[in-house]
mmCIF file with all atom_site columns, C-alpha atoms in Angstrom:
data_model
loop_
_atom_site.group_PDB
_atom_site.id
_atom_site.type_symbol
_atom_site.label_atom_id
_atom_site.label_alt_id
_atom_site.label_comp_id
_atom_site.label_asym_id
_atom_site.label_entity_id
_atom_site.label_seq_id
_atom_site.pdbx_PDB_ins_code
_atom_site.Cartn_x
_atom_site.Cartn_y
_atom_site.Cartn_z
_atom_site.occupancy
_atom_site.B_iso_or_equiv
_atom_site.pdbx_formal_charge
_atom_site.auth_seq_id
_atom_site.auth_comp_id
_atom_site.auth_asym_id
_atom_site.auth_atom_id
_atom_site.pdbx_PDB_model_num
ATOM 1   C CA . MET A 1 1   ? 37.020 -73.484 4.125   1.00 86.00 ? 205 MET A CA 1
ATOM 2   C CA . THR A 1 2   ? 33.361 -73.104 5.200   1.00 94.00 ? 206 THR A CA 1
ATOM 3   C CA . THR A 1 3   ? 30.433 -72.306 3.016   1.00 95.00 ? 207 THR A CA 1
ATOM 4   C CA . GLN A 1 4   ? 26.794 -71.378 3.669   1.00 97.00 ? 208 GLN A CA 1
ATOM 5   C CA . THR A 1 5   ? 23.763 -71.400 1.438   1.00 97.00 ? 209 THR A CA 1
ATOM 6   C CA . HIS A 1 6   ? 22.114 -68.271 0.261   1.00 97.00 ? 210 HIS A CA 1
ATOM 7   C CA . THR A 1 7   ? 18.702 -68.164 -1.406  1.00 96.00 ? 211 THR A CA 1
ATOM 8   C CA . VAL A 1 8   ? 17.075 -65.905 -4.009  1.00 92.00 ? 212 VAL A CA 1
ATOM 9   C CA . GLN A 1 9   ? 13.358 -66.401 -4.421  1.00 90.00 ? 213 GLN A CA 1
ATOM 10  C CA . ASN A 1 10  ? 11.442 -64.220 -6.922  1.00 80.00 ? 214 ASN A CA 1
ATOM 11  C CA . THR A 1 11  ? 8.271  -66.357 -6.897  1.00 84.00 ? 215 THR A CA 1
ATOM 12  C CA . PRO A 1 12  ? 7.302  -69.692 -5.278  1.00 87.00 ? 216 PRO A CA 1
ATOM 13  C CA . GLN A 1 13  ? 8.200  -71.307 -8.580  1.00 90.00 ? 217 GLN A CA 1
ATOM 14  C CA . GLN A 1 14  ? 11.595 -69.595 -8.882  1.00 91.00 ? 218 GLN A CA 1
ATOM 15  C CA . ILE A 1 15  ? 14.163 -70.465 -6.218  1.00 96.00 ? 219 ILE A CA 1
ATOM 16  C CA . ILE A 1 16  ? 17.915 -70.211 -6.506  1.00 96.00 ? 220 ILE A CA 1
ATOM 17  C CA . TYR A 1 17  ? 20.297 -71.671 -3.953  1.00 97.00 ? 221 TYR A CA 1
ATOM 18  C CA . TYR A 1 18  ? 23.977 -70.757 -4.151  1.00 98.00 ? 222 TYR A CA 1
ATOM 19  C CA . PRO A 1 19  ? 26.941 -71.014 -1.801  1.00 98.00 ? 223 PRO A CA 1
ATOM 20  C CA . GLN A 1 20  ? 29.061 -68.259 -0.210  1.00 98.00 ? 224 GLN A CA 1
ATOM 21  C CA . ALA A 1 21  ? 32.413 -68.716 1.534   1.00 97.00 ? 225 ALA A CA 1
ATOM 22  C CA . ILE A 1 22  ? 32.528 -67.530 5.120   1.00 97.00 ? 226 ILE A CA 1
ATOM 23  C CA . GLN A 1 23  ? 35.207 -67.035 7.836   1.00 95.00 ? 227 GLN A CA 1
ATOM 24  C CA . MET A 1 24  ? 38.197 -67.239 5.433   1.00 96.00 ? 228 MET A CA 1
ATOM 25  C CA . HIS A 1 25  ? 41.524 -65.959 6.694   1.00 95.00 ? 229 HIS A CA 1
ATOM 26  C CA . ASN A 1 26  ? 41.957 -64.008 3.470   1.00 96.00 ? 230 ASN A CA 1
ATOM 27  C CA . PRO A 1 27  ? 38.990 -61.540 3.192   1.00 96.00 ? 231 PRO A CA 1
ATOM 28  C CA . SER A 1 28  ? 39.937 -60.384 -0.323  1.00 97.00 ? 232 SER A CA 1
ATOM 29  C CA . LEU A 1 29  ? 40.022 -63.978 -1.594  1.00 98.00 ? 233 LEU A CA 1
ATOM 30  C CA . GLN A 1 30  ? 36.654 -64.656 0.151   1.00 98.00 ? 234 GLN A CA 1
ATOM 31  C CA . PHE A 1 31  ? 35.254 -61.594 -1.606  1.00 98.00 ? 235 PHE A CA 1
ATOM 32  C CA . PHE A 1 32  ? 36.637 -62.674 -4.997  1.00 98.00 ? 236 PHE A CA 1
ATOM 33  C CA . ILE A 1 33  ? 35.135 -66.217 -4.610  1.00 98.00 ? 237 ILE A CA 1
ATOM 34  C CA . ASN A 1 34  ? 31.792 -64.963 -3.510  1.00 98.00 ? 238 ASN A CA 1
ATOM 35  C CA . GLN A 1 35  ? 31.565 -62.312 -6.214  1.00 98.00 ? 239 GLN A CA 1
ATOM 36  C CA . THR A 1 36  ? 32.478 -64.891 -8.828  1.00 98.00 ? 240 THR A CA 1
ATOM 37  C CA . ILE A 1 37  ? 29.787 -67.295 -7.595  1.00 98.00 ? 241 ILE A CA 1
ATOM 38  C CA . VAL A 1 38  ? 27.113 -64.568 -7.498  1.00 98.00 ? 242 VAL A CA 1
ATOM 39  C CA . HIS A 1 39  ? 28.117 -63.429 -10.992 1.00 98.00 ? 243 HIS A CA 1
ATOM 40  C CA . GLU A 1 40  ? 28.000 -66.960 -12.441 1.00 98.00 ? 244 GLU A CA 1
ATOM 41  C CA . THR A 1 41  ? 24.698 -67.660 -10.690 1.00 97.00 ? 245 THR A CA 1
ATOM 42  C CA . GLN A 1 42  ? 23.214 -64.542 -12.275 1.00 95.00 ? 246 GLN A CA 1
ATOM 43  C CA . GLN A 1 43  ? 24.710 -65.530 -15.706 1.00 95.00 ? 247 GLN A CA 1
ATOM 44  C CA . LEU A 1 44  ? 22.931 -68.890 -15.515 1.00 95.00 ? 248 LEU A CA 1
ATOM 45  C CA . ILE A 1 45  ? 19.634 -67.213 -14.686 1.00 92.00 ? 249 ILE A CA 1
ATOM 46  C CA . ASN A 1 46  ? 20.048 -64.792 -17.582 1.00 91.00 ? 250 ASN A CA 1
ATOM 47  C CA . LYS A 1 47  ? 21.098 -67.615 -19.969 1.00 90.00 ? 251 LYS A CA 1
ATOM 48  C CA . GLN A 1 48  ? 18.056 -69.707 -18.995 1.00 88.00 ? 252 GLN A CA 1
ATOM 49  C CA . ALA A 1 49  ? 15.468 -66.900 -18.846 1.00 84.00 ? 253 ALA A CA 1
ATOM 50  C CA . GLY A 1 50  ? 16.782 -65.281 -22.017 1.00 79.00 ? 254 GLY A CA 1
ATOM 51  C CA . SER A 1 51  ? 14.150 -63.069 -23.669 1.00 62.00 ? 255 SER A CA 1
ATOM 52  C CA . MET A 1 52  ? 11.171 -65.019 -22.276 1.00 65.00 ? 256 MET A CA 1
ATOM 53  C CA . PRO A 1 53  ? 11.161 -64.653 -18.493 1.00 62.00 ? 257 PRO A CA 1
ATOM 54  C CA . SER A 1 54  ? 7.342  -64.418 -18.497 1.00 69.00 ? 258 SER A CA 1
ATOM 55  C CA . THR A 1 55  ? 6.881  -67.936 -19.803 1.00 85.00 ? 259 THR A CA 1
ATOM 56  C CA . ILE A 1 56  ? 8.952  -69.580 -17.068 1.00 87.00 ? 260 ILE A CA 1
ATOM 57  C CA . GLU A 1 57  ? 6.767  -72.080 -15.131 1.00 90.00 ? 261 GLU A CA 1
ATOM 58  C CA . GLN A 1 58  ? 9.570  -73.198 -12.856 1.00 93.00 ? 262 GLN A CA 1
ATOM 59  C CA . MET A 1 59  ? 13.208 -72.360 -12.177 1.00 94.00 ? 263 MET A CA 1
ATOM 60  C CA . LEU A 1 60  ? 15.385 -74.114 -9.596  1.00 96.00 ? 264 LEU A CA 1
ATOM 61  C CA . GLY A 1 61  ? 19.081 -73.243 -8.971  1.00 97.00 ? 265 GLY A CA 1
ATOM 62  C CA . THR A 1 62  ? 21.180 -75.530 -6.912  1.00 98.00 ? 266 THR A CA 1
ATOM 63  C CA . TYR A 1 63  ? 24.830 -76.228 -6.265  1.00 98.00 ? 267 TYR A CA 1
ATOM 64  C CA . GLU A 1 64  ? 27.144 -79.116 -5.363  1.00 98.00 ? 268 GLU A CA 1
ATOM 65  C CA . LEU A 1 65  ? 30.476 -78.845 -3.577  1.00 98.00 ? 269 LEU A CA 1
ATOM 66  C CA . LYS A 1 66  ? 32.713 -81.312 -5.354  1.00 98.00 ? 270 LYS A CA 1
ATOM 67  C CA . ASN A 1 67  ? 36.019 -80.702 -3.564  1.00 98.00 ? 271 ASN A CA 1
ATOM 68  C CA . ASN A 1 68  ? 36.982 -78.531 -0.615  1.00 97.00 ? 272 ASN A CA 1
ATOM 69  C CA . GLN A 1 69  ? 40.400 -79.825 0.422   1.00 96.00 ? 273 GLN A CA 1
ATOM 70  C CA . ARG A 1 70  ? 44.132 -79.233 -0.262  1.00 96.00 ? 274 ARG A CA 1
ATOM 71  C CA . ASP A 1 71  ? 43.475 -75.554 -1.117  1.00 96.00 ? 275 ASP A CA 1
ATOM 72  C CA . VAL A 1 72  ? 41.202 -76.506 -4.015  1.00 97.00 ? 276 VAL A CA 1
ATOM 73  C CA . LEU A 1 73  ? 37.568 -75.476 -4.015  1.00 98.00 ? 277 LEU A CA 1
ATOM 74  C CA . SER A 1 74  ? 35.604 -77.064 -6.872  1.00 98.00 ? 278 SER A CA 1
ATOM 75  C CA . LEU A 1 75  ? 31.848 -76.759 -7.231  1.00 98.00 ? 279 LEU A CA 1
ATOM 76  C CA . THR A 1 76  ? 29.051 -76.780 -9.763  1.00 98.00 ? 280 THR A CA 1
ATOM 77  C CA . LEU A 1 77  ? 26.108 -74.381 -10.024 1.00 98.00 ? 281 LEU A CA 1
ATOM 78  C CA . SER A 1 78  ? 23.085 -75.769 -11.878 1.00 97.00 ? 282 SER A CA 1
ATOM 79  C CA . ASN A 1 79  ? 19.992 -74.085 -13.123 1.00 96.00 ? 283 ASN A CA 1
ATOM 80  C CA . TYR A 1 80  ? 16.909 -76.010 -14.207 1.00 96.00 ? 284 TYR A CA 1
ATOM 81  C CA . VAL A 1 81  ? 14.153 -74.184 -16.028 1.00 94.00 ? 285 VAL A CA 1
ATOM 82  C CA . TYR A 1 82  ? 10.796 -75.339 -17.411 1.00 92.00 ? 286 TYR A CA 1
ATOM 83  C CA . PHE A 1 83  ? 8.966  -73.084 -19.888 1.00 87.00 ? 287 PHE A CA 1
ATOM 84  C CA . TYR A 1 84  ? 5.206  -72.979 -20.322 1.00 86.00 ? 288 TYR A CA 1
ATOM 85  C CA . HIS A 1 85  ? 4.194  -75.727 -22.812 1.00 84.00 ? 289 HIS A CA 1
ATOM 86  C CA . ALA A 1 86  ? 7.785  -76.943 -23.325 1.00 85.00 ? 290 ALA A CA 1
ATOM 87  C CA . ALA A 1 87  ? 8.366  -80.644 -24.046 1.00 85.00 ? 291 ALA A CA 1
ATOM 88  C CA . HIS A 1 88  ? 10.753 -80.858 -21.136 1.00 90.00 ? 292 HIS A CA 1
ATOM 89  C CA . GLY A 1 89  ? 12.877 -78.748 -18.778 1.00 91.00 ? 293 GLY A CA 1
ATOM 90  C CA . MET A 1 90  ? 16.418 -77.635 -19.486 1.00 92.00 ? 294 MET A CA 1
ATOM 91  C CA . THR A 1 91  ? 19.351 -77.746 -17.083 1.00 95.00 ? 295 THR A CA 1
ATOM 92  C CA . VAL A 1 92  ? 22.606 -75.860 -17.527 1.00 96.00 ? 296 VAL A CA 1
ATOM 93  C CA . VAL A 1 93  ? 25.573 -76.467 -15.261 1.00 98.00 ? 297 VAL A CA 1
ATOM 94  C CA . GLN A 1 94  ? 28.429 -74.112 -14.597 1.00 98.00 ? 298 GLN A CA 1
ATOM 95  C CA . PRO A 1 95  ? 31.517 -75.441 -12.839 1.00 98.00 ? 299 PRO A CA 1
ATOM 96  C CA . LEU A 1 96  ? 33.913 -73.265 -10.804 1.00 98.00 ? 300 LEU A CA 1
ATOM 97  C CA . THR A 1 97  ? 37.294 -74.436 -9.555  1.00 98.00 ? 301 THR A CA 1
ATOM 98  C CA . PHE A 1 98  ? 39.396 -72.083 -7.386  1.00 98.00 ? 302 PHE A CA 1
ATOM 99  C CA . ASP A 1 99  ? 43.073 -72.530 -6.625  1.00 98.00 ? 303 ASP A CA 1
ATOM 100 C CA . LEU A 1 100 ? 43.025 -71.100 -3.029  1.00 97.00 ? 304 LEU A CA 1
ATOM 101 C CA . LYS A 1 101 ? 46.854 -71.121 -2.842  1.00 96.00 ? 305 LYS A CA 1
ATOM 102 C CA . LYS A 1 102 ? 47.144 -68.793 -5.865  1.00 96.00 ? 306 LYS A CA 1
ATOM 103 C CA . GLY A 1 103 ? 43.805 -67.080 -5.276  1.00 97.00 ? 307 GLY A CA 1
ATOM 104 C CA . GLU A 1 104 ? 42.641 -67.768 -8.808  1.00 97.00 ? 308 GLU A CA 1
ATOM 105 C CA . LEU A 1 105 ? 39.741 -69.196 -10.696 1.00 98.00 ? 309 LEU A CA 1
ATOM 106 C CA . CYS A 1 106 ? 41.104 -72.031 -12.806 1.00 98.00 ? 310 CYS A CA 1
ATOM 107 C CA . GLN A 1 107 ? 40.599 -72.856 -16.438 1.00 98.00 ? 311 GLN A CA 1
ATOM 108 C CA . LEU A 1 108 ? 41.227 -76.436 -17.711 1.00 98.00 ? 312 LEU A CA 1
ATOM 109 C CA . LYS A 1 109 ? 44.631 -75.396 -19.156 1.00 97.00 ? 313 LYS A CA 1
ATOM 110 C CA . ASP A 1 110 ? 45.792 -74.174 -15.777 1.00 97.00 ? 314 ASP A CA 1
ATOM 111 C CA . LEU A 1 111 ? 45.851 -77.701 -14.445 1.00 98.00 ? 315 LEU A CA 1
ATOM 112 C CA . PHE A 1 112 ? 48.415 -78.918 -16.895 1.00 98.00 ? 316 PHE A CA 1
ATOM 113 C CA . LYS A 1 113 ? 52.045 -78.155 -17.817 1.00 97.00 ? 317 LYS A CA 1
ATOM 114 C CA . PRO A 1 114 ? 52.555 -75.591 -20.629 1.00 95.00 ? 318 PRO A CA 1
ATOM 115 C CA . ASN A 1 115 ? 52.766 -77.250 -24.014 1.00 93.00 ? 319 ASN A CA 1
ATOM 116 C CA . SER A 1 116 ? 51.475 -80.560 -22.648 1.00 95.00 ? 320 SER A CA 1
ATOM 117 C CA . ASP A 1 117 ? 48.960 -81.954 -25.211 1.00 96.00 ? 321 ASP A CA 1
ATOM 118 C CA . TYR A 1 118 ? 46.183 -82.072 -22.540 1.00 98.00 ? 322 TYR A CA 1
ATOM 119 C CA . VAL A 1 119 ? 43.421 -81.689 -25.087 1.00 98.00 ? 323 VAL A CA 1
ATOM 120 C CA . ASN A 1 120 ? 44.389 -84.784 -27.002 1.00 98.00 ? 324 ASN A CA 1
ATOM 121 C CA . VAL A 1 121 ? 45.172 -86.798 -23.843 1.00 98.00 ? 325 VAL A CA 1
ATOM 122 C CA . ILE A 1 122 ? 41.735 -86.049 -22.323 1.00 98.00 ? 326 ILE A CA 1
ATOM 123 C CA . SER A 1 123 ? 39.940 -86.523 -25.659 1.00 98.00 ? 327 SER A CA 1
ATOM 124 C CA . ARG A 1 124 ? 41.511 -90.015 -25.925 1.00 98.00 ? 328 ARG A CA 1
ATOM 125 C CA . HIS A 1 125 ? 40.195 -90.953 -22.488 1.00 98.00 ? 329 HIS A CA 1
ATOM 126 C CA . ILE A 1 126 ? 36.741 -89.707 -23.403 1.00 98.00 ? 330 ILE A CA 1
ATOM 127 C CA . LYS A 1 127 ? 36.714 -91.603 -26.725 1.00 98.00 ? 331 LYS A CA 1
ATOM 128 C CA . GLU A 1 128 ? 37.575 -94.827 -24.819 1.00 98.00 ? 332 GLU A CA 1
ATOM 129 C CA . GLN A 1 129 ? 34.813 -94.162 -22.268 1.00 98.00 ? 333 GLN A CA 1
ATOM 130 C CA . ILE A 1 130 ? 32.209 -93.420 -24.995 1.00 98.00 ? 334 ILE A CA 1
ATOM 131 C CA . LYS A 1 131 ? 33.003 -96.772 -26.473 1.00 97.00 ? 335 LYS A CA 1
ATOM 132 C CA . GLU A 1 132 ? 33.210 -98.745 -23.181 1.00 98.00 ? 336 GLU A CA 1
ATOM 133 C CA . ARG A 1 133 ? 30.036 -97.241 -21.671 1.00 98.00 ? 337 ARG A CA 1
ATOM 134 C CA . ASN A 1 134 ? 28.164 -97.332 -24.962 1.00 97.00 ? 338 ASN A CA 1
ATOM 135 C CA . ILE A 1 135 ? 27.207 -93.651 -24.776 1.00 97.00 ? 339 ILE A CA 1
ATOM 136 C CA . PRO A 1 136 ? 24.791 -92.621 -27.511 1.00 97.00 ? 340 PRO A CA 1
ATOM 137 C CA . VAL A 1 137 ? 26.337 -89.631 -29.277 1.00 97.00 ? 341 VAL A CA 1
ATOM 138 C CA . ILE A 1 138 ? 24.579 -87.158 -31.547 1.00 97.00 ? 342 ILE A CA 1
ATOM 139 C CA . GLU A 1 139 ? 27.577 -87.181 -33.861 1.00 95.00 ? 343 GLU A CA 1
ATOM 140 C CA . PRO A 1 140 ? 30.962 -88.850 -33.551 1.00 96.00 ? 344 PRO A CA 1
ATOM 141 C CA . PHE A 1 141 ? 33.110 -87.299 -30.807 1.00 97.00 ? 345 PHE A CA 1
ATOM 142 C CA . THR A 1 142 ? 36.380 -85.852 -31.980 1.00 97.00 ? 346 THR A CA 1
ATOM 143 C CA . THR A 1 143 ? 37.878 -83.600 -29.357 1.00 98.00 ? 347 THR A CA 1
ATOM 144 C CA . ILE A 1 144 ? 37.118 -81.485 -26.245 1.00 98.00 ? 348 ILE A CA 1
ATOM 145 C CA . SER A 1 145 ? 37.515 -77.718 -26.402 1.00 97.00 ? 349 SER A CA 1
ATOM 146 C CA . PRO A 1 146 ? 40.611 -76.318 -24.649 1.00 97.00 ? 350 PRO A CA 1
ATOM 147 C CA . ASN A 1 147 ? 38.333 -74.772 -21.996 1.00 96.00 ? 351 ASN A CA 1
ATOM 148 C CA . GLN A 1 148 ? 35.970 -77.709 -21.663 1.00 98.00 ? 352 GLN A CA 1
ATOM 149 C CA . PHE A 1 149 ? 33.665 -77.805 -18.640 1.00 98.00 ? 353 PHE A CA 1
ATOM 150 C CA . PHE A 1 150 ? 35.291 -79.641 -15.696 1.00 98.00 ? 354 PHE A CA 1
ATOM 151 C CA . TYR A 1 151 ? 35.415 -80.059 -11.983 1.00 98.00 ? 355 TYR A CA 1
ATOM 152 C CA . ILE A 1 152 ? 37.673 -81.819 -9.550  1.00 98.00 ? 356 ILE A CA 1
ATOM 153 C CA . ALA A 1 153 ? 36.317 -84.410 -7.135  1.00 97.00 ? 357 ALA A CA 1
ATOM 154 C CA . ASP A 1 154 ? 38.961 -85.841 -4.847  1.00 93.00 ? 358 ASP A CA 1
ATOM 155 C CA . LYS A 1 155 ? 41.509 -87.679 -7.001  1.00 96.00 ? 359 LYS A CA 1
ATOM 156 C CA . THR A 1 156 ? 39.476 -87.306 -10.173 1.00 98.00 ? 360 THR A CA 1
ATOM 157 C CA . LEU A 1 157 ? 39.153 -84.822 -12.958 1.00 98.00 ? 361 LEU A CA 1
ATOM 158 C CA . VAL A 1 158 ? 35.582 -84.873 -14.312 1.00 98.00 ? 362 VAL A CA 1
ATOM 159 C CA . ILE A 1 159 ? 35.039 -83.519 -17.781 1.00 98.00 ? 363 ILE A CA 1
ATOM 160 C CA . PHE A 1 160 ? 31.397 -82.951 -18.794 1.00 98.00 ? 364 PHE A CA 1
ATOM 161 C CA . PHE A 1 161 ? 29.228 -81.664 -21.592 1.00 98.00 ? 365 PHE A CA 1
ATOM 162 C CA . GLN A 1 162 ? 25.974 -79.711 -21.492 1.00 96.00 ? 366 GLN A CA 1
ATOM 163 C CA . LEU A 1 163 ? 22.688 -81.140 -22.623 1.00 94.00 ? 367 LEU A CA 1
ATOM 164 C CA . TYR A 1 164 ? 22.643 -81.780 -26.391 1.00 94.00 ? 368 TYR A CA 1
ATOM 165 C CA . ASP A 1 165 ? 26.373 -80.909 -26.788 1.00 96.00 ? 369 ASP A CA 1
ATOM 166 C CA . LEU A 1 166 ? 27.383 -84.580 -27.099 1.00 97.00 ? 370 LEU A CA 1
ATOM 167 C CA . ALA A 1 167 ? 24.464 -86.932 -26.342 1.00 97.00 ? 371 ALA A CA 1
ATOM 168 C CA . PRO A 1 168 ? 20.660 -86.765 -26.748 1.00 96.00 ? 372 PRO A CA 1
ATOM 169 C CA . TYR A 1 169 ? 18.527 -85.090 -24.055 1.00 94.00 ? 373 TYR A CA 1
ATOM 170 C CA . TYR A 1 170 ? 17.399 -88.307 -22.411 1.00 94.00 ? 374 TYR A CA 1
ATOM 171 C CA . TYR A 1 171 ? 21.035 -89.245 -21.590 1.00 96.00 ? 375 TYR A CA 1
ATOM 172 C CA . GLY A 1 172 ? 21.434 -86.223 -19.386 1.00 95.00 ? 376 GLY A CA 1
ATOM 173 C CA . LEU A 1 173 ? 24.810 -84.496 -18.910 1.00 96.00 ? 377 LEU A CA 1
ATOM 174 C CA . PRO A 1 174 ? 27.579 -86.845 -20.027 1.00 97.00 ? 378 PRO A CA 1
ATOM 175 C CA . MET A 1 175 ? 30.324 -86.935 -17.313 1.00 98.00 ? 379 MET A CA 1
ATOM 176 C CA . PHE A 1 176 ? 33.717 -88.423 -17.823 1.00 98.00 ? 380 PHE A CA 1
ATOM 177 C CA . PRO A 1 177 ? 35.798 -89.123 -14.709 1.00 98.00 ? 381 PRO A CA 1
ATOM 178 C CA . ILE A 1 178 ? 39.499 -89.458 -15.300 1.00 98.00 ? 382 ILE A CA 1
ATOM 179 C CA . SER A 1 179 ? 41.805 -90.506 -12.501 1.00 98.00 ? 383 SER A CA 1
ATOM 180 C CA . VAL A 1 180 ? 44.478 -87.946 -11.668 1.00 97.00 ? 384 VAL A CA 1
ATOM 181 C CA . TYR A 1 181 ? 47.032 -90.778 -11.745 1.00 97.00 ? 385 TYR A CA 1
ATOM 182 C CA . GLU A 1 182 ? 46.301 -91.306 -15.463 1.00 97.00 ? 386 GLU A CA 1
ATOM 183 C CA . LEU A 1 183 ? 47.227 -87.699 -16.121 1.00 97.00 ? 387 LEU A CA 1
ATOM 184 C CA . ALA A 1 184 ? 50.196 -87.601 -13.645 1.00 96.00 ? 388 ALA A CA 1
ATOM 185 C CA . ASP A 1 185 ? 52.902 -86.872 -16.255 1.00 96.00 ? 389 ASP A CA 1
ATOM 186 C CA . ILE A 1 186 ? 51.158 -83.728 -17.637 1.00 98.00 ? 390 ILE A CA 1
ATOM 187 C CA . VAL A 1 187 ? 49.582 -82.113 -14.510 1.00 97.00 ? 391 VAL A CA 1
ATOM 188 C CA . VAL A 1 188 ? 51.242 -79.081 -12.835 1.00 97.00 ? 392 VAL A CA 1
ATOM 189 C CA . GLU A 1 189 ? 52.603 -80.748 -9.612  1.00 95.00 ? 393 GLU A CA 1
ATOM 190 C CA . ASP A 1 190 ? 51.734 -77.885 -7.315  1.00 94.00 ? 394 ASP A CA 1
ATOM 191 C CA . GLY A 1 191 ? 48.492 -77.123 -9.236  1.00 96.00 ? 395 GLY A CA 1
ATOM 192 C CA . PRO A 1 192 ? 44.962 -78.185 -8.189  1.00 97.00 ? 396 PRO A CA 1
ATOM 193 C CA . LEU A 1 193 ? 45.189 -81.579 -9.748  1.00 96.00 ? 397 LEU A CA 1
ATOM 194 C CA . GLY A 1 194 ? 48.776 -82.269 -8.669  1.00 96.00 ? 398 GLY A CA 1
ATOM 195 C CA . ARG A 1 195 ? 47.853 -81.597 -5.025  1.00 96.00 ? 399 ARG A CA 1
ATOM 196 C CA . MET A 1 196 ? 45.225 -84.330 -5.149  1.00 95.00 ? 400 MET A CA 1
ATOM 197 C CA . MET A 1 197 ? 47.842 -87.024 -5.772  1.00 92.00 ? 401 MET A CA 1
#
């Protein structure tokens, strides 16, 4: 699948870059993917600007393609904003993973077999990584949410948290890569993660 970058620029200090799928064999799927990306890009802008758009000194929206193979498109949209007189800027990241075979936007639960205890399995991996990597947490980590932020990058499921959700601001966005092979017994074999194996 091919993508191209589109740009929205309101002022020299506010630039948003986002991807759009082009030349897909399935026009309705292409339309669905592109509409979803535009909608989520706008949601990020709204979330960041909130009720104070006039005090924004700088806004930069970018994206990263994480996976574009085996009928799985996984990407992240990120929006950085700096408000007038703020101590520091804030970044919010929204991941999107599409199963191109099914023509669907995936939630975390869609990657795993029904009734598999994926929340606990993933949470256990994260607890281990927090300990191994000595990640400073704001409060002790217990569990991910069933629809935790994630993306797929090759043979890896990456679970992540927004700023302040788990660790202090200076740590950035905590990312937890988990090899698909460590989850092999609970993934849907013909699902996005299963296809990576």
